[in-house]
PDB file of C-alpha atoms and ligand atoms in Angstrom:
ATOM      1  CA  MET A1352       4.107  64.314  14.461  1.00  0.00           C
ATOM      2  CA  ILE A1353       4.787  62.460  17.661  1.00  0.00           C
ATOM      3  CA  SER A1354       7.975  60.464  18.293  1.00  0.00           C
ATOM      4  CA  LYS A1355       8.346  56.776  17.569  1.00  0.00           C
ATOM      5  CA  LYS A1356       8.781  56.094  21.278  1.00  0.00           C
ATOM      6  CA  ILE A1357       5.451  57.732  22.149  1.00  0.00           C
ATOM      7  CA  LEU A1358       3.761  56.123  19.175  1.00  0.00           C
ATOM      8  CA  ASP A1359       4.948  52.677  20.279  1.00  0.00           C
ATOM      9  CA  LEU A1360       3.690  53.280  23.813  1.00  0.00           C
ATOM     10  CA  LEU A1361       0.307  54.438  22.503  1.00  0.00           C
ATOM     11  CA  ASN A1362       0.056  51.387  20.269  1.00  0.00           C
ATOM     12  CA  GLU A1363       0.873  49.127  23.209  1.00  0.00           C
ATOM     13  CA  GLN A1364      -1.851  50.885  25.149  1.00  0.00           C
ATOM     14  CA  ILE A1365      -4.404  50.196  22.395  1.00  0.00           C
ATOM     15  CA  LYS A1366      -3.671  46.509  22.846  1.00  0.00           C
ATOM     16  CA  LYS A1367      -3.788  46.750  26.651  1.00  0.00           C
ATOM     17  CA  GLU A1368      -7.215  48.362  26.503  1.00  0.00           C
ATOM     18  CA  PHE A1369      -8.523  45.655  24.165  1.00  0.00           C
ATOM     19  CA  HIS A1370      -6.974  43.096  26.487  1.00  0.00           C
ATOM     20  CA  SER A1371      -8.836  44.755  29.371  1.00  0.00           C
ATOM     21  CA  ALA A1372     -12.114  44.226  27.521  1.00  0.00           C
ATOM     22  CA  TYR A1373     -11.177  40.592  26.975  1.00  0.00           C
ATOM     23  CA  LEU A1374     -10.253  40.136  30.644  1.00  0.00           C
ATOM     24  CA  TYR A1375     -13.575  41.600  31.763  1.00  0.00           C
ATOM     25  CA  LEU A1376     -15.561  39.432  29.366  1.00  0.00           C
ATOM     26  CA  GLY A1377     -13.789  36.468  30.948  1.00  0.00           C
ATOM     27  CA  ILE A1378     -14.926  37.692  34.360  1.00  0.00           C
ATOM     28  CA  GLU A1379     -18.431  38.199  32.991  1.00  0.00           C
ATOM     29  CA  ALA A1380     -18.417  34.607  31.732  1.00  0.00           C
ATOM     30  CA  TYR A1381     -17.445  33.428  35.215  1.00  0.00           C
ATOM     31  CA  PHE A1382     -20.338  35.322  36.826  1.00  0.00           C
ATOM     32  CA  GLN A1383     -22.823  34.270  34.128  1.00  0.00           C
ATOM     33  CA  GLU A1384     -22.023  30.637  34.804  1.00  0.00           C
ATOM     34  CA  LYS A1385     -22.437  31.181  38.554  1.00  0.00           C
ATOM     35  CA  GLY A1386     -25.852  32.785  38.012  1.00  0.00           C
ATOM     36  CA  LEU A1387     -24.681  36.126  39.395  1.00  0.00           C
ATOM     37  CA  LYS A1388     -26.301  38.140  36.621  1.00  0.00           C
ATOM     38  CA  GLY A1389     -25.823  41.547  38.217  1.00  0.00           C
ATOM     39  CA  MET A1390     -22.073  41.082  38.543  1.00  0.00           C
ATOM     40  CA  ALA A1391     -22.019  39.719  35.004  1.00  0.00           C
ATOM     41  CA  ASN A1392     -23.835  42.865  33.845  1.00  0.00           C
ATOM     42  CA  TRP A1393     -21.320  45.069  35.627  1.00  0.00           C
ATOM     43  CA  PHE A1394     -18.391  43.408  33.889  1.00  0.00           C
ATOM     44  CA  ARG A1395     -20.083  43.466  30.478  1.00  0.00           C
ATOM     45  CA  ILE A1396     -20.360  47.235  30.827  1.00  0.00           C
ATOM     46  CA  GLN A1397     -16.792  47.399  32.053  1.00  0.00           C
ATOM     47  CA  ALA A1398     -15.716  45.502  28.921  1.00  0.00           C
ATOM     48  CA  GLN A1399     -17.695  47.926  26.731  1.00  0.00           C
ATOM     49  CA  GLU A1400     -15.968  50.855  28.388  1.00  0.00           C
ATOM     50  CA  GLU A1401     -12.577  49.255  27.742  1.00  0.00           C
ATOM     51  CA  LEU A1402     -13.428  48.993  24.053  1.00  0.00           C
ATOM     52  CA  ASP A1403     -14.196  52.721  24.153  1.00  0.00           C
ATOM     53  CA  HIS A1404     -10.800  53.335  25.738  1.00  0.00           C
ATOM     54  CA  ALA A1405      -9.058  51.272  23.060  1.00  0.00           C
ATOM     55  CA  ILE A1406     -10.841  53.199  20.308  1.00  0.00           C
ATOM     56  CA  LYS A1407      -9.992  56.498  21.976  1.00  0.00           C
ATOM     57  CA  PHE A1408      -6.275  55.625  21.814  1.00  0.00           C
ATOM     58  CA  PHE A1409      -6.706  54.267  18.285  1.00  0.00           C
ATOM     59  CA  GLU A1410      -8.339  57.492  17.112  1.00  0.00           C
ATOM     60  CA  TYR A1411      -5.659  59.621  18.724  1.00  0.00           C
ATOM     61  CA  VAL A1412      -2.867  57.688  16.982  1.00  0.00           C
ATOM     62  CA  CYS A1413      -4.678  58.171  13.649  1.00  0.00           C
ATOM     63  CA  GLU A1414      -5.345  61.833  14.392  1.00  0.00           C
ATOM     64  CA  VAL A1415      -1.672  62.617  14.959  1.00  0.00           C
ATOM     65  CA  GLY A1416      -0.688  60.898  11.738  1.00  0.00           C
ATOM     66  CA  GLY A1417       0.649  57.666  13.245  1.00  0.00           C
ATOM     67  CA  LEU A1418       0.004  54.136  12.086  1.00  0.00           C
ATOM     68  CA  ALA A1419      -2.223  52.374  14.620  1.00  0.00           C
ATOM     69  CA  GLN A1420      -1.051  48.837  15.357  1.00  0.00           C
ATOM     70  CA  LEU A1421      -3.326  46.053  16.493  1.00  0.00           C
ATOM     71  CA  GLY A1422      -1.291  43.336  18.165  1.00  0.00           C
ATOM     72  CA  THR A1423      -2.347  39.803  18.941  1.00  0.00           C
ATOM     73  CA  LEU A1424      -4.501  39.364  22.017  1.00  0.00           C
ATOM     74  CA  GLU A1425      -3.685  36.591  24.454  1.00  0.00           C
ATOM     75  CA  GLY A1426      -6.363  34.371  25.902  1.00  0.00           C
ATOM     76  CA  VAL A1427      -7.820  35.123  29.325  1.00  0.00           C
ATOM     77  CA  THR A1428      -9.356  32.934  31.983  1.00  0.00           C
ATOM     78  CA  SER A1429     -13.071  32.559  32.706  1.00  0.00           C
ATOM     79  CA  THR A1430     -12.302  30.569  35.846  1.00  0.00           C
ATOM     80  CA  TYR A1431     -11.933  32.023  39.309  1.00  0.00           C
ATOM     81  CA  LYS A1432     -11.829  30.446  42.754  1.00  0.00           C
ATOM     82  CA  ASP A1433     -14.634  32.692  43.987  1.00  0.00           C
ATOM     83  CA  PRO A1434     -16.208  36.116  43.250  1.00  0.00           C
ATOM     84  CA  LEU A1435     -13.645  37.861  45.436  1.00  0.00           C
ATOM     85  CA  GLU A1436     -10.767  36.484  43.391  1.00  0.00           C
ATOM     86  CA  ALA A1437     -12.405  37.806  40.216  1.00  0.00           C
ATOM     87  CA  MET A1438     -12.880  41.259  41.781  1.00  0.00           C
ATOM     88  CA  LYS A1439      -9.277  41.306  42.956  1.00  0.00           C
ATOM     89  CA  ALA A1440      -8.094  40.399  39.462  1.00  0.00           C
ATOM     90  CA  SER A1441      -9.996  43.420  38.190  1.00  0.00           C
ATOM     91  CA  LEU A1442      -8.459  45.717  40.820  1.00  0.00           C
ATOM     92  CA  HIS A1443      -4.912  44.512  40.114  1.00  0.00           C
ATOM     93  CA  HIS A1444      -5.495  44.982  36.416  1.00  0.00           C
ATOM     94  CA  GLU A1445      -6.683  48.563  36.868  1.00  0.00           C
ATOM     95  CA  GLN A1446      -3.616  49.330  38.996  1.00  0.00           C
ATOM     96  CA  TYR A1447      -1.456  47.934  36.193  1.00  0.00           C
ATOM     97  CA  ILE A1448      -3.284  50.071  33.607  1.00  0.00           C
ATOM     98  CA  THR A1449      -2.822  53.186  35.726  1.00  0.00           C
ATOM     99  CA  LYS A1450       0.939  52.558  35.853  1.00  0.00           C
ATOM    100  CA  SER A1451       0.958  52.014  32.118  1.00  0.00           C
ATOM    101  CA  ILE A1452      -0.791  55.355  31.506  1.00  0.00           C
ATOM    102  CA  TYR A1453       1.664  57.094  33.864  1.00  0.00           C
ATOM    103  CA  THR A1454       4.551  55.621  31.874  1.00  0.00           C
ATOM    104  CA  ILE A1455       3.231  57.276  28.719  1.00  0.00           C
ATOM    105  CA  VAL A1456       2.650  60.548  30.588  1.00  0.00           C
ATOM    106  CA  ASP A1457       6.254  60.471  31.854  1.00  0.00           C
ATOM    107  CA  ALA A1458       7.561  59.821  28.350  1.00  0.00           C
ATOM    108  CA  ALA A1459       5.404  62.616  26.910  1.00  0.00           C
ATOM    109  CA  ASN A1460       6.662  64.986  29.604  1.00  0.00           C
ATOM    110  CA  GLU A1461      10.285  64.095  28.876  1.00  0.00           C
ATOM    111  CA  GLU A1462       9.770  64.866  25.203  1.00  0.00           C
ATOM    112  CA  LYS A1463       7.720  68.003  25.850  1.00  0.00           C
ATOM    113  CA  ASP A1464       4.927  66.347  23.880  1.00  0.00           C
ATOM    114  CA  TYR A1465       2.173  68.649  25.152  1.00  0.00           C
ATOM    115  CA  LYS A1466      -0.424  67.288  22.759  1.00  0.00           C
ATOM    116  CA  THR A1467      -0.117  63.709  24.012  1.00  0.00           C
ATOM    117  CA  ASN A1468       0.111  64.935  27.566  1.00  0.00           C
ATOM    118  CA  SER A1469      -3.182  66.799  27.162  1.00  0.00           C
ATOM    119  CA  PHE A1470      -4.826  63.750  25.542  1.00  0.00           C
ATOM    120  CA  LEU A1471      -3.735  61.551  28.462  1.00  0.00           C
ATOM    121  CA  GLN A1472      -5.247  63.784  31.149  1.00  0.00           C
ATOM    122  CA  TRP A1473      -8.658  62.228  30.490  1.00  0.00           C
ATOM    123  CA  PHE A1474      -7.203  58.787  31.165  1.00  0.00           C
ATOM    124  CA  ILE A1475      -5.500  59.915  34.378  1.00  0.00           C
ATOM    125  CA  ASP A1476      -8.889  61.038  35.698  1.00  0.00           C
ATOM    126  CA  GLU A1477     -10.618  57.932  34.369  1.00  0.00           C
ATOM    127  CA  GLN A1478      -8.155  55.664  36.163  1.00  0.00           C
ATOM    128  CA  VAL A1479      -8.977  57.312  39.499  1.00  0.00           C
ATOM    129  CA  GLU A1480     -12.586  56.234  38.960  1.00  0.00           C
ATOM    130  CA  GLU A1481     -11.647  52.810  37.592  1.00  0.00           C
ATOM    131  CA  GLU A1482      -9.509  51.981  40.618  1.00  0.00           C
ATOM    132  CA  ALA A1483     -12.077  53.379  43.074  1.00  0.00           C
ATOM    133  CA  ASN A1484     -14.845  51.237  41.551  1.00  0.00           C
ATOM    134  CA  ALA A1485     -12.676  48.114  41.601  1.00  0.00           C
ATOM    135  CA  GLU A1486     -11.672  48.813  45.221  1.00  0.00           C
ATOM    136  CA  ASP A1487     -15.336  49.202  46.195  1.00  0.00           C
ATOM    137  CA  ASN A1488     -16.158  45.863  44.593  1.00  0.00           C
ATOM    138  CA  VAL A1489     -13.355  44.118  46.490  1.00  0.00           C
ATOM    139  CA  ARG A1490     -14.273  45.796  49.779  1.00  0.00           C
ATOM    140  CA  ASN A1491     -17.959  44.933  49.431  1.00  0.00           C
ATOM    141  CA  LEU A1492     -17.211  41.288  48.765  1.00  0.00           C
ATOM    142  CA  GLU A1493     -14.733  41.147  51.641  1.00  0.00           C
ATOM    143  CA  LEU A1494     -17.482  42.467  53.902  1.00  0.00           C
ATOM    144  CA  VAL A1495     -20.063  39.863  52.948  1.00  0.00           C
ATOM    145  CA  LYS A1496     -17.611  36.985  52.464  1.00  0.00           C
ATOM    146  CA  ASP A1497     -19.700  34.044  51.177  1.00  0.00           C
ATOM    147  CA  HIS A1498     -22.895  35.059  52.932  1.00  0.00           C
ATOM    148  CA  PRO A1499     -25.669  34.377  50.362  1.00  0.00           C
ATOM    149  CA  ASN A1500     -27.830  37.347  51.392  1.00  0.00           C
ATOM    150  CA  GLY A1501     -24.903  39.715  51.060  1.00  0.00           C
ATOM    151  CA  LEU A1502     -23.917  38.317  47.677  1.00  0.00           C
ATOM    152  CA  PHE A1503     -27.524  38.651  46.541  1.00  0.00           C
ATOM    153  CA  MET A1504     -27.621  42.308  47.604  1.00  0.00           C
ATOM    154  CA  ILE A1505     -24.351  43.129  45.848  1.00  0.00           C
ATOM    155  CA  ASP A1506     -25.467  41.290  42.743  1.00  0.00           C
ATOM    156  CA  ARG A1507     -28.733  43.246  42.684  1.00  0.00           C
ATOM    157  CA  GLU A1508     -26.866  46.528  43.100  1.00  0.00           C
ATOM    158  CA  MET A1509     -24.435  45.702  40.295  1.00  0.00           C
ATOM    159  CA  ALA A1510     -27.356  44.878  37.997  1.00  0.00           C
ATOM    160  CA  THR A1511     -28.308  48.571  37.986  1.00  0.00           C
ATOM    161  CA  ARG A1512     -25.174  49.710  36.173  1.00  0.00           C
ATOM    162  CA  VAL A1513     -25.892  51.009  32.679  1.00  0.00           C
ATOM    163  CA  TYR A1514     -23.524  51.596  29.786  1.00  0.00           C
ATOM    164  CA  VAL A1515     -22.942  55.223  28.891  1.00  0.00           C
ATOM    165  CA  PRO A1516     -21.041  55.596  25.605  1.00  0.00           C
ATOM    166  CA  LEU A1517     -18.188  58.071  25.450  1.00  0.00           C
ATOM    167  CA  THR A1518     -19.089  61.329  23.766  1.00  0.00           C
ATOM    168  CA  PRO A1519     -17.081  61.517  20.533  1.00  0.00           C
ATOM    169  CA  ALA A1520     -14.492  64.306  20.447  1.00  0.00           C
ATOM    170  CA  GLY A1521     -15.971  67.500  19.081  1.00  0.00           C
ATOM    171  CA  ALA A1522     -19.600  66.357  19.556  1.00  0.00           C
TER     172      ALA A1522
HETATM  173 FE1  LIG B  46      -9.242  51.334  30.330  1.00  0.00          FE
HETATM  174 FE2  LIG B  46     -10.203  50.123  32.978  1.00  0.00          FE
HETATM  175  O1  LIG B  46      -8.904  51.065  32.068  1.00  0.00           O
END
C-alpha cells in the first residue's frame, strides 16, 4: 500500500489531468469559433490524450488499493486574445504539469516508493514530448505572427494530427 501523502498527490494529479482536458477543450472551442479547424482538431486530440492521462492515474490508484478521488473541476475560458495567447496558455500549462509530476516523483523518492516511481517514469517521458509540442506551436505562431497565409499553413498542418489511444497496461 502506498502512503497517504503519495495517494493524495496522485488524486490531485487525476484532477489536474481532467482539468487539462477541460482547458484544451476550451482552447478547441476558441479555434472552432475562429474557423481554424486544424488547430481545433489538434486541441481536441490533446484533450483526449489528457483524459487518457487522468484514467492512467485513476487506474494506478485503484491498482495499488487506494481510493480514487474525483474533485470538482473549475471552469475554463474559451476566450483568447489571439491564437498565440491560446498556444502560450497550453505551453504554460504543460510546464505546470511537468512540475506537478516532478513533485510526486520527489515524494516517491523520499519514501522509497519504487512502485510509484516506476509508474511515473512514463509521465516524465510524456511531459518531454508535451512541452516540446507546445513549444513548437508557440514558435510557429510567433514566426508567422498574424500573416493569413502562415496561419493557414499551420492550421492545415495541425489538421493532420490523429488520436492514438494509449495501449492498456498488459495488452
Ligand atoms: Fe497530461 Fe499534457 O499532460
